[in-house]
Coordinates of C-alpha atoms in Angstrom, one line a residue:
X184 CA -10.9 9.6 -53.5
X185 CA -10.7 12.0 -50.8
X186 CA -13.0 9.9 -48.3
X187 CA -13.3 6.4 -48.0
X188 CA -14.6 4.7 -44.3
X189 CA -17.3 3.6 -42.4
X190 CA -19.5 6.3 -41.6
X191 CA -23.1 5.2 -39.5
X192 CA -22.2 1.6 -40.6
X193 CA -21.7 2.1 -43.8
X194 CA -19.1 2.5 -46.5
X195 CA -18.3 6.0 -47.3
X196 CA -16.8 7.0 -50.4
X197 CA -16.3 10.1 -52.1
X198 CA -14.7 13.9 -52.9
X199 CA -14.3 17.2 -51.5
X200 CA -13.3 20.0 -53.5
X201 CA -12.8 24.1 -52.1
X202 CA -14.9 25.0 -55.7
X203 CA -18.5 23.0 -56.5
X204 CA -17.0 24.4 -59.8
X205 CA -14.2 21.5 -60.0
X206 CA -17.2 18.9 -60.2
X207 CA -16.8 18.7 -64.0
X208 CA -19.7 15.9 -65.6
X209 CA -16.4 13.7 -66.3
X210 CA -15.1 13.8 -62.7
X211 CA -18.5 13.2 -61.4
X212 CA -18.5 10.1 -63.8
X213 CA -15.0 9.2 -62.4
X214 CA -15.7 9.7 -58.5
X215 CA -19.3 7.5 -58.3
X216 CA -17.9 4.9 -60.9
X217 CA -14.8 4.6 -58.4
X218 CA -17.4 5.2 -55.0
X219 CA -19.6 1.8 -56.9
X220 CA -16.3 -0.3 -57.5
X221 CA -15.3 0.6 -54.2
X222 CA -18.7 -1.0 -52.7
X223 CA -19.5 1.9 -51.4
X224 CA -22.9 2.6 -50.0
X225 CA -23.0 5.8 -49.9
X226 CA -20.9 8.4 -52.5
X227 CA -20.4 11.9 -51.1
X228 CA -20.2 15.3 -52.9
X229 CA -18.4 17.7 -51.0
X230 CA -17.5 21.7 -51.3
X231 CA -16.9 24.5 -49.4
X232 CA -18.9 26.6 -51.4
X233 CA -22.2 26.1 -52.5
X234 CA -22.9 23.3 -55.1
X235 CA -25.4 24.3 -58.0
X236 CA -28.5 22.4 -59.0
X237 CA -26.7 21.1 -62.3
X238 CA -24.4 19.7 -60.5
X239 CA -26.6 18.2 -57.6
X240 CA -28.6 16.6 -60.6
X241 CA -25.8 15.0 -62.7
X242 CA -24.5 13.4 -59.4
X243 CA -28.2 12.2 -58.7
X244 CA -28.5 10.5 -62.1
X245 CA -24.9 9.0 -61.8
X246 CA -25.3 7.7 -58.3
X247 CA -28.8 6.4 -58.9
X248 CA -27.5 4.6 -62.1
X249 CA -24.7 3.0 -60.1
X250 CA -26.2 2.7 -56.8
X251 CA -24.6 4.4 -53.9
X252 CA -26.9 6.8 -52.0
X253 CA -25.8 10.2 -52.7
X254 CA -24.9 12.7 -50.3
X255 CA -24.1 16.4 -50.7
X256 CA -22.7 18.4 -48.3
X257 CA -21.6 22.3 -49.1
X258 CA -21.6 26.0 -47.6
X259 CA -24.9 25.4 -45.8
X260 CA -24.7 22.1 -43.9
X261 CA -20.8 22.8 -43.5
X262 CA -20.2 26.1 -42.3
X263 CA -23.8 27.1 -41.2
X264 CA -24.1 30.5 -39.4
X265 CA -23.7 29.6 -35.5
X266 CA -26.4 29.6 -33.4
X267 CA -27.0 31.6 -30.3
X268 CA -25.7 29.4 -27.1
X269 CA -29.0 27.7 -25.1
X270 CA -29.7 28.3 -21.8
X271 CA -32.6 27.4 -19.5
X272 CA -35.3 29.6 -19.9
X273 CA -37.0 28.8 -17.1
X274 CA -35.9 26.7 -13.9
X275 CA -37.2 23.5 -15.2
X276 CA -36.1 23.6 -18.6
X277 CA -32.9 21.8 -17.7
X278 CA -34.2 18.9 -15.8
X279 CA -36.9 18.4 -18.4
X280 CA -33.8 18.1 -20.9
X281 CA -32.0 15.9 -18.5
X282 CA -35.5 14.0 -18.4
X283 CA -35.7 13.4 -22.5
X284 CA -32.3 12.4 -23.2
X285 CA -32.7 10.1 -20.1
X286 CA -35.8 8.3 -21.8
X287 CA -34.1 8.6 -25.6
X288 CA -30.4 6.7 -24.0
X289 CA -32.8 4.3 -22.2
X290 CA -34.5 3.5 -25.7
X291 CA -31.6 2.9 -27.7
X292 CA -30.2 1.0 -24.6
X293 CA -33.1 -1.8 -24.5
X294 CA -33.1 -2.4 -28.0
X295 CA -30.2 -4.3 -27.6
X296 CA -27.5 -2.9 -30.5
X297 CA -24.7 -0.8 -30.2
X298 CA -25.9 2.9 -30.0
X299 CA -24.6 5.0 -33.1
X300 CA -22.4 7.8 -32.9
X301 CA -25.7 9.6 -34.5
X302 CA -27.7 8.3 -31.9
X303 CA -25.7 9.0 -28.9
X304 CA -25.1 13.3 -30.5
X305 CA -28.6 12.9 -30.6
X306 CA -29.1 12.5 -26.6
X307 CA -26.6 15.2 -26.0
X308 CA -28.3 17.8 -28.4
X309 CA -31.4 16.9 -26.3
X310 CA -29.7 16.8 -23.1
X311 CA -27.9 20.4 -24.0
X312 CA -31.6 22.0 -25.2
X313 CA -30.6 21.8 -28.7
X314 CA -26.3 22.6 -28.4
X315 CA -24.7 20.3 -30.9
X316 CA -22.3 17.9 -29.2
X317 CA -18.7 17.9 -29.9
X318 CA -16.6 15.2 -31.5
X319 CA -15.1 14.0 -27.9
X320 CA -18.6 13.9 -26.6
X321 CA -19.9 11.6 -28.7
X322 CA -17.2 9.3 -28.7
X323 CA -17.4 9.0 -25.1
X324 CA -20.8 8.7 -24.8
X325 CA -20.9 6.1 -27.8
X326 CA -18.0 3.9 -25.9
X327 CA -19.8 4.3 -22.1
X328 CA -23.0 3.2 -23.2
X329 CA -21.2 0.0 -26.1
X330 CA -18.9 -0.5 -23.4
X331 CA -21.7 -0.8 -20.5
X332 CA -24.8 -1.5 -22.2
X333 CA -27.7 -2.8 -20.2
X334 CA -25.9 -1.6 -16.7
X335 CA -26.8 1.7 -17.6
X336 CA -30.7 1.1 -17.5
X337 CA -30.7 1.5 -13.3
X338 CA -29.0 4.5 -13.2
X339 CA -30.8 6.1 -16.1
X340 CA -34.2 5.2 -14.1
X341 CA -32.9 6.8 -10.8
X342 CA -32.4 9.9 -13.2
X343 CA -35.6 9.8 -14.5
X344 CA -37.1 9.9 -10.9
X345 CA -35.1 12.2 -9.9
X346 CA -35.6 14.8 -12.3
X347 CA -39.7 14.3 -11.9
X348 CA -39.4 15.3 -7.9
X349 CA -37.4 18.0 -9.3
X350 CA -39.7 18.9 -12.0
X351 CA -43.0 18.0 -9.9
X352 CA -42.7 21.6 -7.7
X353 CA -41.6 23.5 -10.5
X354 CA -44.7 22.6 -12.7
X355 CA -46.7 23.8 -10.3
X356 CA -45.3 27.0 -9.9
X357 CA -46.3 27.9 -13.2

């Protein structure tokens, strides 16, 4: 096993190869009868390259046999093209981004659990206009906001108002 962990609260288990090619039907028997004794809830399927549609299939069958939740990530997901970097096009794109990731924090906040790593790359891809977070970012976020919890609810509300007065003038401009 390459991977094994808890990934989005659950356990993780599974291989990445450099070729899709070196996911022969026996090692794909191998890795999700391993991911299953494991207790795995999730078996992953990794290559740089692109994995074919055989393959994706056999590992389908196998996973759905043995239960894990199959995940495949390759040349697409992995090493997509980059995007163009965001920026404001107008003046009140940036408070209104400010504004949604305020009001999706505050919703995970009041529900009471611990905000996911997911969740909290989430508010700072809205936040950023659609800019993925890095790794550093959502760890701090994730820690602040498990760390403080329900303290952060007053300050995300005084953010709220003040991006409306900001936003208030500029919607009328347009």
């Amino acid at each position: 096993m390459d991977i094994f962990g808890i990934w989005d609260e659950q356990v993780l288990a599974g291989e990445v190869m450099t070729s899709a090619l070196q996911f022969t039907d026996a090692r794909l028997e191998r890795d999700v009868a391993l991911s299953r004794k494991l207790g795995a809830d999730v078996h992953l399927l990794a290559a740089v390259d692109t994995v074919p549609d055989a393959t994706r299939a056999t590992a389908e069958r196998l996973c759905k046999q043995a239960g894990p939740e199959l995940h495949v990530y390759d040349r697409s997901p992995l090493r997509p093209a980059p995007l163009p970097k965001l920026a404001p096009a107008t003046a009140a794109d940036g408070p209104r981004w400010a504004l949604s990731a305020a009001q999706e924090l505050r919703a995970f906040i009041t529900t009471g659990k611990p905000i996911t790593s997911s969740q909290a790359a989430k508010v700072l891809k809205t936040a950023s206009g659609g800019t993925s977070p890095v790794g550093g970012q959502i760890a701090a976020l994730t820690e602040a906001v498990n760390h403080h919890g329900a303290a952060l609810t007053q300050p995300l509300e005084h953010l709220r108002r003040e991006a409306r007065l900001l936003l208030d003038p500029l919607n009328t401009q347009q």
